[in-house]
GROMACS .gro file of C-alpha atoms in nm:
model
  213
    1THR     CA    1  -6.334  -5.218  -1.816
    2ILE     CA    2  -5.973  -5.187  -1.717
    3ARG     CA    3  -5.806  -4.858  -1.781
    4ALA     CA    4  -5.431  -4.819  -1.762
    5GLY     CA    5  -5.232  -4.498  -1.760
    6VAL     CA    6  -4.867  -4.435  -1.810
    7ARG     CA    7  -4.701  -4.142  -1.638
    8ASP     CA    8  -4.371  -4.012  -1.763
    9LEU     CA    9  -4.145  -3.970  -1.460
   10GLY     CA   10  -3.854  -3.844  -1.667
   11PRO     CA   11  -3.909  -3.471  -1.593
   12GLU     CA   12  -3.937  -3.541  -1.219
   13ARG     CA   13  -3.617  -3.745  -1.225
   14ASP     CA   14  -3.443  -3.471  -1.422
   15MET     CA   15  -3.563  -3.211  -1.172
   16ALA     CA   16  -3.446  -3.422  -0.877
   17ALA     CA   17  -3.106  -3.474  -1.041
   18ALA     CA   18  -3.075  -3.100  -1.110
   19LEU     CA   19  -3.169  -3.022  -0.750
   20ALA     CA   20  -2.910  -3.269  -0.623
   21ARG     CA   21  -2.643  -3.111  -0.843
   22THR     CA   22  -2.739  -2.766  -0.716
   23GLU     CA   23  -2.719  -2.882  -0.354
   24GLN     CA   24  -2.380  -3.039  -0.418
   25GLY     CA   25  -2.259  -2.716  -0.580
   26VAL     CA   26  -2.380  -2.508  -0.288
   27MET     CA   27  -2.215  -2.740  -0.038
   28ARG     CA   28  -1.891  -2.726  -0.236
   29LEU     CA   29  -1.901  -2.347  -0.241
   30PHE     CA   30  -1.971  -2.347   0.133
   31GLU     CA   31  -1.685  -2.587   0.209
   32GLU     CA   32  -1.424  -2.429  -0.020
   33ALA     CA   33  -1.506  -2.065   0.053
   34PRO     CA   34  -1.198  -1.869   0.169
   35VAL     CA   35  -1.414  -1.693   0.427
   36ALA     CA   36  -1.485  -1.869   0.758
   37ILE     CA   37  -1.856  -1.960   0.769
   38ALA     CA   38  -2.056  -2.111   1.054
   39ARG     CA   39  -2.424  -2.170   1.128
   40LEU     CA   40  -2.544  -2.122   1.483
   41ASP     CA   41  -2.856  -2.274   1.635
   42SER     CA   42  -3.101  -2.071   1.841
   43ALA     CA   43  -2.881  -2.116   2.151
   44GLY     CA   44  -2.571  -1.978   1.981
   45ARG     CA   45  -2.404  -2.318   1.941
   46ILE     CA   46  -2.217  -2.405   1.622
   47ASP     CA   47  -2.432  -2.641   1.416
   48ALA     CA   48  -2.217  -2.647   1.101
   49CYS     CA   49  -1.900  -2.483   0.971
   50ASN     CA   50  -1.674  -2.491   0.669
   51GLY     CA   51  -1.306  -2.573   0.631
   52ALA     CA   52  -1.195  -2.211   0.666
   53PHE     CA   53  -1.367  -2.189   1.006
   54CYS     CA   54  -1.191  -2.509   1.117
   55ARG     CA   55  -0.856  -2.361   1.016
   56LEU     CA   56  -0.942  -2.036   1.191
   57SER     CA   57  -1.033  -2.210   1.517
   58GLY     CA   58  -0.751  -2.462   1.497
   59SER     CA   59  -0.996  -2.747   1.570
   60SER     CA   60  -1.157  -3.029   1.378
   61ARG     CA   61  -1.518  -3.014   1.266
   62ALA     CA   62  -1.616  -3.280   1.517
   63ALA     CA   63  -1.455  -3.083   1.801
   64ILE     CA   64  -1.628  -2.760   1.696
   65ARG     CA   65  -1.982  -2.886   1.642
   66GLY     CA   66  -2.210  -2.817   1.939
   67ARG     CA   67  -1.974  -2.568   2.107
   68ASP     CA   68  -2.081  -2.217   2.195
   69LEU     CA   69  -1.940  -1.962   1.950
   70ALA     CA   70  -1.847  -1.739   2.246
   71GLU     CA   71  -1.569  -1.985   2.331
   72PHE     CA   72  -1.384  -1.877   2.016
   73LEU     CA   73  -1.427  -1.502   2.069
   74HIS     CA   74  -1.173  -1.279   2.239
   75PRO     CA   75  -1.258  -1.239   2.610
   76ASP     CA   76  -1.273  -0.860   2.578
   77GLU     CA   77  -1.544  -0.885   2.310
   78ARG     CA   78  -1.720  -1.205   2.411
   79ALA     CA   79  -2.013  -1.063   2.610
   80GLU     CA   80  -2.090  -0.781   2.367
   81LEU     CA   81  -2.075  -1.004   2.057
   82ALA     CA   82  -2.276  -1.285   2.217
   83GLY     CA   83  -2.548  -1.037   2.310
   84ARG     CA   84  -2.550  -0.895   1.962
   85LEU     CA   85  -2.582  -1.239   1.802
   86ARG     CA   86  -2.882  -1.310   2.028
   87ARG     CA   87  -3.043  -0.986   1.908
   88ILE     CA   88  -2.975  -1.085   1.547
   89ALA     CA   89  -3.140  -1.424   1.608
   90ARG     CA   90  -3.451  -1.242   1.737
   91GLY     CA   91  -3.452  -1.006   1.439
   92GLU     CA   92  -3.375  -0.702   1.655
   93ASP     CA   93  -3.038  -0.610   1.502
   94PRO     CA   94  -3.036  -0.594   1.122
   95THR     CA   95  -2.689  -0.436   1.104
   96ALA     CA   96  -2.450  -0.714   1.189
   97GLY     CA   97  -2.111  -0.617   1.043
   98ARG     CA   98  -1.834  -0.524   1.289
   99GLU     CA   99  -1.469  -0.582   1.374
  100ALA     CA  100  -1.400  -0.888   1.589
  101ARG     CA  101  -1.117  -1.104   1.720
  102PHE     CA  102  -1.117  -1.482   1.729
  103VAL     CA  103  -0.895  -1.687   1.958
  104ALA     CA  104  -0.792  -2.023   1.815
  105GLU     CA  105  -0.677  -2.331   2.003
  106GLY     CA  106  -0.331  -2.255   2.139
  107GLY     CA  107  -0.405  -1.886   2.191
  108ARG     CA  108  -0.344  -1.762   1.835
  109GLU     CA  109  -0.556  -1.454   1.764
  110ALA     CA  110  -0.719  -1.360   1.436
  111ALA     CA  111  -0.859  -1.015   1.370
  112GLY     CA  112  -1.113  -0.939   1.100
  113SER     CA  113  -1.466  -0.844   1.004
  114LEU     CA  114  -1.762  -1.043   1.136
  115TYR     CA  115  -2.094  -1.048   0.948
  116ALA     CA  116  -2.401  -1.227   1.078
  117ALA     CA  117  -2.757  -1.270   0.952
  118ARG     CA  118  -3.065  -1.452   1.074
  119VAL     CA  119  -3.176  -1.758   0.877
  120GLU     CA  120  -3.515  -1.700   0.716
  121GLN     CA  121  -3.734  -2.005   0.649
  122GLY     CA  122  -4.037  -1.875   0.472
  123ALA     CA  123  -4.279  -1.713   0.713
  124THR     CA  124  -4.120  -1.882   1.015
  125GLN     CA  125  -3.813  -1.771   1.204
  126SER     CA  126  -3.578  -2.050   1.302
  127GLY     CA  127  -3.363  -1.844   1.537
  128GLU     CA  128  -3.055  -1.973   1.353
  129VAL     CA  129  -2.777  -1.738   1.252
  130VAL     CA  130  -2.521  -1.766   0.973
  131LEU     CA  131  -2.199  -1.577   1.026
  132HIS     CA  132  -1.905  -1.499   0.801
  133PHE     CA  133  -1.565  -1.399   0.933
  134LEU     CA  134  -1.308  -1.241   0.704
  135ASP     CA  135  -0.963  -1.290   0.856
  136VAL     CA  136  -0.742  -0.988   0.784
  137SER     CA  137  -0.474  -1.064   1.043
  138ASP     CA  138  -0.197  -1.086   0.784
  139GLN     CA  139  -0.310  -0.760   0.626
  140LYS     CA  140  -0.313  -0.586   0.964
  141ARG     CA  141   0.034  -0.720   1.042
  142LEU     CA  142   0.158  -0.585   0.709
  143GLU     CA  143  -0.004  -0.249   0.783
  144VAL     CA  144   0.170  -0.236   1.122
  145GLN     CA  145   0.502  -0.333   0.965
  146PHE     CA  146   0.455  -0.072   0.692
  147ALA     CA  147   0.372   0.198   0.948
  148GLN     CA  148   0.675   0.092   1.153
  149SER     CA  149   0.899   0.107   0.846
  150GLN     CA  150   0.768   0.456   0.769
  151LYS     CA  151   0.851   0.563   1.123
  152MET     CA  152   1.198   0.416   1.092
  153GLN     CA  153   1.245   0.591   0.758
  154ALA     CA  154   1.138   0.923   0.914
  155VAL     CA  155   1.377   0.869   1.206
  156GLY     CA  156   1.655   0.785   0.961
  157GLN     CA  157   1.590   1.097   0.757
  158LEU     CA  158   1.588   1.309   1.074
  159ALA     CA  159   1.910   1.147   1.200
  160GLY     CA  160   2.070   1.194   0.860
  161GLY     CA  161   1.977   1.562   0.853
  162VAL     CA  162   2.108   1.621   1.206
  163ALA     CA  163   2.429   1.430   1.129
  164HIS     CA  164   2.482   1.635   0.812
  165ASP     CA  165   2.443   1.965   0.997
  166PHE     CA  166   2.658   1.839   1.285
  167ASN     CA  167   2.929   1.730   1.040
  168ASN     CA  168   2.934   2.081   0.891
  169LEU     CA  169   2.982   2.231   1.239
  170LEU     CA  170   3.262   1.987   1.317
  171THR     CA  171   3.434   2.069   0.988
  172ALA     CA  172   3.432   2.434   1.086
  173MET     CA  173   3.567   2.349   1.434
  174ILE     CA  174   3.852   2.144   1.286
  175GLY     CA  175   3.932   2.426   1.045
  176PHE     CA  176   3.955   2.681   1.325
  177CYS     CA  177   4.177   2.440   1.523
  178ASP     CA  178   4.413   2.427   1.225
  179LEU     CA  179   4.425   2.808   1.218
  180LEU     CA  180   4.501   2.817   1.591
  181LEU     CA  181   4.778   2.560   1.548
  182LEU     CA  182   4.947   2.793   1.300
  183ARG     CA  183   4.987   3.045   1.582
  184HIS     CA  184   5.042   2.800   1.866
  185ARG     CA  185   5.332   2.571   1.781
  186PRO     CA  186   5.452   2.270   1.984
  187GLY     CA  187   5.584   2.395   2.317
  188ASP     CA  188   5.315   2.663   2.339
  189PRO     CA  189   5.101   2.620   2.657
  190SER     CA  190   4.783   2.613   2.442
  191PHE     CA  191   4.914   2.363   2.184
  192ALA     CA  192   4.808   2.049   2.379
  193ASP     CA  193   4.458   2.186   2.447
  194ILE     CA  194   4.404   2.278   2.081
  195MET     CA  195   4.522   1.932   1.969
  196GLN     CA  196   4.283   1.770   2.217
  197ILE     CA  197   3.994   1.975   2.078
  198LYS     CA  198   4.089   1.878   1.720
  199GLN     CA  199   4.120   1.507   1.802
  200ASN     CA  200   3.778   1.501   1.973
  201ALA     CA  201   3.628   1.691   1.680
  202ASN     CA  202   3.772   1.434   1.438
  203ARG     CA  203   3.625   1.146   1.641
  204ALA     CA  204   3.286   1.319   1.644
  205ALA     CA  205   3.314   1.374   1.268
  206ASN     CA  206   3.373   1.001   1.219
  207LEU     CA  207   3.056   0.924   1.418
  208ALA     CA  208   2.863   1.174   1.206
  209ARG     CA  209   2.989   1.008   0.886
  210GLN     CA  210   2.876   0.668   1.017
  211LEU     CA  211   2.528   0.806   1.076
  212LEU     CA  212   2.523   0.952   0.726
  213ALA     CA  213   2.630   0.614   0.583
   0.00000   0.00000   0.00000
């Protein structure tokens, strides 16, 4: 007796197609994410990275793969961050967020927030680490410029206030010179000195008006 069975492979094919679409979607999200993302192997070398990380480092994906992440970190922070990433890979440092500076090819620096987490694969620990770097260099530059503009505004207000008070004093000085000139006519020994005082006061008043403007 020959028995034949037919197995419907449609659900399995549908599941495989759905899984493939999900993987493609995840890879697209990874690649197009605005945050720099990289995966490190157990030795701290870059195993994979997205486009934002390539732009951050100023290198191509082929040139980045296999390099030690420490090469892209600022020299002042390199040892401390490398040690911390090793602790994260061993599961000894669950709190991984901190400020960091990256140095791209050509010496351009990028400041931002670095987040790292160990890759969990079921019950086993791979020793791999995934890190995210949020570049806030432009924001920090704007903050510095804004603080600088506030300082300049404060200096301007102070200079304006001083110039206004100084102009009032000079106006009084010029007025008193005019009163003295009523009593000391040309030919008087004091006339030339009073005129010199008035002329210097007028020049100072012009400077004060320029500051006020």
